Structure formats: C-alpha cells, structure tokens
CSV table of N, CA and C in Angstrom, one decimal:
chain,number,residue,atom,x,y,z
T,1,UNK,N,167.4,162.8,9.8
T,1,UNK,CA,167.3,163.7,8.7
T,1,UNK,C,166.4,163.2,7.6
T,2,UNK,N,165.3,163.9,7.3
T,2,UNK,CA,164.4,163.4,6.3
T,2,UNK,C,164.8,163.8,4.9
T,3,UNK,N,164.6,162.9,4.0
T,3,UNK,CA,164.9,163.2,2.6
T,3,UNK,C,164.1,162.3,1.7
T,4,UNK,N,164.0,162.7,0.4
T,4,UNK,CA,163.3,161.9,-0.6
T,4,UNK,C,164.2,161.8,-1.8
T,5,UNK,N,164.3,160.6,-2.4
T,5,UNK,CA,165.1,160.4,-3.6
T,5,UNK,C,164.2,159.7,-4.7
T,6,UNK,N,164.2,160.3,-5.9
T,6,UNK,CA,163.5,159.6,-7.0
T,6,UNK,C,164.5,159.5,-8.2
T,7,UNK,N,164.2,158.6,-9.1
T,7,UNK,CA,165.0,158.5,-10.3
T,7,UNK,C,164.0,158.7,-11.5
T,8,UNK,N,164.3,159.7,-12.3
T,8,UNK,CA,163.4,160.0,-13.4
T,8,UNK,C,163.6,159.1,-14.6
T,9,UNK,N,162.8,159.3,-15.6
T,9,UNK,CA,162.9,158.5,-16.8
T,9,UNK,C,164.3,158.5,-17.5
T,10,UNK,N,164.9,159.6,-17.4
T,10,UNK,CA,166.3,159.7,-18.0
T,10,UNK,C,167.3,159.0,-17.2
T,11,UNK,N,167.0,158.5,-16.0
T,11,UNK,CA,167.9,157.8,-15.2
T,11,UNK,C,168.6,158.7,-14.2
T,12,UNK,N,168.3,160.0,-14.3
T,12,UNK,CA,168.9,160.9,-13.4
T,12,UNK,C,168.2,160.9,-12.0
T,13,UNK,N,169.0,161.0,-11.0
T,13,UNK,CA,168.5,161.0,-9.6
T,13,UNK,C,168.3,162.4,-9.1
T,14,UNK,N,167.1,162.5,-8.5
T,14,UNK,CA,166.7,163.8,-7.9
T,14,UNK,C,166.5,163.6,-6.4
T,15,UNK,N,167.1,164.5,-5.6
T,15,UNK,CA,167.0,164.3,-4.2
T,15,UNK,C,166.4,165.6,-3.5
T,16,UNK,N,165.5,165.4,-2.6
T,16,UNK,CA,165.0,166.5,-1.8
T,16,UNK,C,165.5,166.3,-0.4
T,17,UNK,N,166.4,167.1,0.1
T,17,UNK,CA,166.9,167.0,1.5
T,17,UNK,C,166.2,168.0,2.4
T,18,UNK,N,165.4,167.5,3.3
T,18,UNK,CA,164.6,168.4,4.2
T,18,UNK,C,165.4,168.9,5.4
T,19,UNK,N,166.7,168.4,5.5
T,19,UNK,CA,167.6,168.8,6.6
T,19,UNK,C,166.9,168.6,7.9
T,20,UNK,N,167.0,169.5,8.8
T,20,UNK,CA,166.3,169.3,10.1
T,20,UNK,C,165.1,170.2,10.3
T,21,UNK,N,164.5,170.6,9.1
T,21,UNK,CA,163.3,171.4,9.2
T,21,UNK,C,162.1,170.6,9.7
T,22,UNK,N,161.2,171.3,10.3
T,22,UNK,CA,159.9,170.6,10.6
T,22,UNK,C,159.2,170.3,9.3
T,23,UNK,N,158.5,169.2,9.3
T,23,UNK,CA,157.8,168.8,8.0
T,23,UNK,C,156.3,168.9,8.2
T,24,UNK,N,155.7,169.2,7.1
T,24,UNK,CA,154.2,169.1,7.0
T,24,UNK,C,153.9,167.9,6.1
T,25,UNK,N,153.2,167.0,6.5
T,25,UNK,CA,152.8,165.8,5.7
T,25,UNK,C,151.3,165.8,5.6
T,26,UNK,N,150.8,165.6,4.3
T,26,UNK,CA,149.4,165.5,4.1
T,26,UNK,C,149.2,164.3,3.2
T,27,UNK,N,148.2,163.5,3.5
T,27,UNK,CA,147.8,162.3,2.7
T,27,UNK,C,146.4,162.5,2.2
T,28,UNK,N,146.2,162.3,0.9
T,28,UNK,CA,144.9,162.4,0.3
T,28,UNK,C,144.6,161.1,-0.3
T,29,UNK,N,143.4,160.6,-0.3
T,29,UNK,CA,143.0,159.3,-0.9
T,29,UNK,C,141.8,159.5,-1.7
T,30,UNK,N,141.8,158.9,-2.9
T,30,UNK,CA,140.6,158.8,-3.7
T,30,UNK,C,140.4,157.4,-4.0
T,31,UNK,N,139.4,157.0,-4.8
T,31,UNK,CA,139.1,155.6,-5.1
T,31,UNK,C,140.2,155.0,-5.9
T,32,UNK,N,141.0,155.8,-6.6
T,32,UNK,CA,142.0,155.3,-7.5
T,32,UNK,C,143.5,155.5,-7.0
T,33,UNK,N,143.7,156.6,-6.3
T,33,UNK,CA,145.1,157.0,-5.9
T,33,UNK,C,145.2,157.4,-4.5
T,34,UNK,N,146.5,157.3,-4.0
T,34,UNK,CA,146.9,157.9,-2.7
T,34,UNK,C,147.9,158.9,-3.1
T,35,UNK,N,147.8,160.1,-2.6
T,35,UNK,CA,148.7,161.2,-2.8
T,35,UNK,C,149.4,161.6,-1.4
T,36,UNK,N,150.7,161.5,-1.4
T,36,UNK,CA,151.4,161.9,-0.2
T,36,UNK,C,152.2,163.2,-0.5
T,37,UNK,N,152.0,164.2,0.3
T,37,UNK,CA,152.7,165.5,0.1
T,37,UNK,C,153.5,165.8,1.3
T,38,UNK,N,154.8,166.0,1.1
T,38,UNK,CA,155.7,166.3,2.2
T,38,UNK,C,156.4,167.6,1.9
T,39,UNK,N,156.3,168.6,2.8
T,39,UNK,CA,156.9,169.9,2.6
T,39,UNK,C,157.7,170.4,3.8
T,40,UNK,N,158.8,171.0,3.6
T,40,UNK,CA,159.6,171.6,4.7
T,40,UNK,C,158.8,172.8,5.2
T,41,UNK,N,158.4,172.7,6.4
T,41,UNK,CA,157.5,173.7,7.0
T,41,UNK,C,158.4,174.9,7.6
T,42,UNK,N,158.9,175.7,6.7
T,42,UNK,CA,159.7,176.8,7.1
T,42,UNK,C,159.0,178.1,6.8
T,43,UNK,N,158.8,178.8,7.8
T,43,UNK,CA,158.0,180.1,7.7
T,43,UNK,C,158.8,181.2,7.0
T,44,UNK,N,160.2,181.1,7.1
T,44,UNK,CA,161.0,182.1,6.5
T,44,UNK,C,161.1,182.1,5.0
T,45,UNK,N,160.6,181.0,4.3
T,45,UNK,CA,160.6,181.0,2.9
T,45,UNK,C,159.2,181.1,2.3
T,46,UNK,N,159.1,181.8,1.2
T,46,UNK,CA,157.8,181.9,0.6
T,46,UNK,C,157.4,180.5,0.1
T,47,UNK,N,156.1,180.2,0.0
T,47,UNK,CA,155.6,178.9,-0.3
T,47,UNK,C,156.2,178.3,-1.6
T,48,UNK,N,156.4,179.1,-2.6
T,48,UNK,CA,156.9,178.6,-3.9
T,48,UNK,C,158.4,178.2,-3.8
T,49,UNK,N,159.1,178.5,-2.7
T,49,UNK,CA,160.5,178.2,-2.6
T,49,UNK,C,160.8,177.1,-1.6
T,50,UNK,N,159.7,176.6,-1.0
T,50,UNK,CA,159.9,175.5,0.0
T,50,UNK,C,160.2,174.2,-0.7
T,51,UNK,N,161.0,173.4,0.0
T,51,UNK,CA,161.4,172.1,-0.5
T,51,UNK,C,160.2,171.1,-0.3
T,52,UNK,N,159.8,170.3,-1.3
T,52,UNK,CA,158.7,169.4,-1.2
T,52,UNK,C,158.9,168.2,-2.0
T,53,UNK,N,158.1,167.2,-1.7
T,53,UNK,CA,158.0,165.9,-2.5
T,53,UNK,C,156.6,165.6,-2.6
T,54,UNK,N,156.1,165.2,-3.8
T,54,UNK,CA,154.7,164.9,-4.0
T,54,UNK,C,154.7,163.5,-4.7
T,55,UNK,N,154.0,162.5,-4.1
T,55,UNK,CA,154.0,161.2,-4.5
T,55,UNK,C,152.6,160.7,-4.8
T,56,UNK,N,152.3,160.3,-6.0
T,56,UNK,CA,151.0,159.7,-6.3
T,56,UNK,C,151.2,158.2,-6.6
T,57,UNK,N,150.4,157.4,-5.9
T,57,UNK,CA,150.5,156.0,-6.0
T,57,UNK,C,149.1,155.4,-6.3
T,58,UNK,N,149.1,154.4,-7.2
T,58,UNK,CA,147.8,153.8,-7.4
T,58,UNK,C,147.3,153.1,-6.1
T,59,UNK,N,146.1,153.3,-5.8
T,59,UNK,CA,145.6,152.8,-4.5
T,59,UNK,C,145.8,151.3,-4.2
T,60,UNK,N,145.6,150.5,-5.3
T,60,UNK,CA,145.8,149.0,-5.1
T,60,UNK,C,147.3,148.7,-4.8
T,61,UNK,N,148.2,149.4,-5.3
T,61,UNK,CA,149.6,149.2,-5.0
T,61,UNK,C,150.0,149.6,-3.6
T,62,UNK,N,149.4,150.7,-3.2
T,62,UNK,CA,149.6,151.2,-1.8
T,62,UNK,C,149.0,150.2,-0.8
T,63,UNK,N,147.8,149.7,-1.1
T,63,UNK,CA,147.2,148.8,-0.2
T,63,UNK,C,148.0,147.5,-0.1
T,64,UNK,N,148.5,147.0,-1.3
T,64,UNK,CA,149.3,145.8,-1.3
T,64,UNK,C,150.6,145.9,-0.5
T,65,UNK,N,151.3,147.1,-0.7
T,65,UNK,CA,152.5,147.3,0.1
T,65,UNK,C,152.2,147.4,1.6
T,66,UNK,N,151.1,148.0,2.0
T,66,UNK,CA,150.8,148.2,3.4
T,66,UNK,C,150.5,146.8,4.0
T,67,UNK,N,149.8,146.0,3.2
T,67,UNK,CA,149.5,144.6,3.7
T,67,UNK,C,150.7,143.8,3.9
T,68,UNK,N,151.6,143.9,2.9
T,68,UNK,CA,152.9,143.1,3.0
T,68,UNK,C,153.7,143.5,4.2
T,69,UNK,N,153.8,144.8,4.4
T,69,UNK,CA,154.5,145.4,5.6
T,69,UNK,C,153.9,144.8,6.9
T,70,UNK,N,152.6,144.8,7.0
T,70,UNK,CA,151.9,144.3,8.2
T,70,UNK,C,152.2,142.9,8.4
T,71,UNK,N,152.2,142.1,7.3
T,71,UNK,CA,152.6,140.6,7.4
T,71,UNK,C,154.0,140.4,8.0
T,72,UNK,N,154.9,141.2,7.4
T,72,UNK,CA,156.3,141.1,7.9
T,72,UNK,C,156.4,141.5,9.4
T,73,UNK,N,155.7,142.5,9.8
T,73,UNK,CA,155.8,142.9,11.2
T,73,UNK,C,155.2,141.8,12.1
T,74,UNK,N,154.1,141.2,11.7
T,74,UNK,CA,153.5,140.1,12.4
T,74,UNK,C,154.4,138.9,12.5
T,75,UNK,N,155.1,138.6,11.5
T,75,UNK,CA,156.0,137.5,11.5
T,75,UNK,C,157.2,137.7,12.4
T,76,UNK,N,157.7,138.9,12.5
T,76,UNK,CA,158.8,139.2,13.5
T,76,UNK,C,158.3,139.1,14.9
T,77,UNK,N,157.0,139.4,15.2
T,77,UNK,CA,156.5,139.4,16.6
T,77,UNK,C,156.3,138.0,17.1
T,78,UNK,N,156.3,137.0,16.2
T,78,UNK,CA,156.1,135.6,16.7
T,78,UNK,C,157.3,135.0,17.3
C-alpha cells in the first residue's frame, strides 16, 4: 500500500493514503531542484479530487542521498 506522510511547520502530520490505486509518478529535474509528483491514477475521479503528493528537493540534497544509498547497497553486497 503506497502512502506519503509529511509534517508541517505547525507539527501537524498530513498523510496521503493511495490505498491500492494505480499510481502515476513523474520526476522533473532542473539545475536546482528535483520535483517528484505522485498521483492516484483513478479515472473515476476528476483531476482536482485525486489524491497526490508533490515533493520538491534541492538537487544537491537529492544527489547526496542517492549517493549514500548506493554506498550502503554496495557495502551490503560485499
């Protein structure tokens, strides 16, 4: 089951539960940011009512996290 959880400035937790819906995932990259868009791909709901999560990450932090993950995977394979 796919879901996204964020915590806002107020400390409140917000959850998007995609249940068992098919998902549409799009990734956009610019020189400064990586944007990840995840949407429940349900044809029966109008676009403005579909559940979605939108994440914007500074590119250098995304690259750093990806590199650290690759290092951990390589260490486990040894």
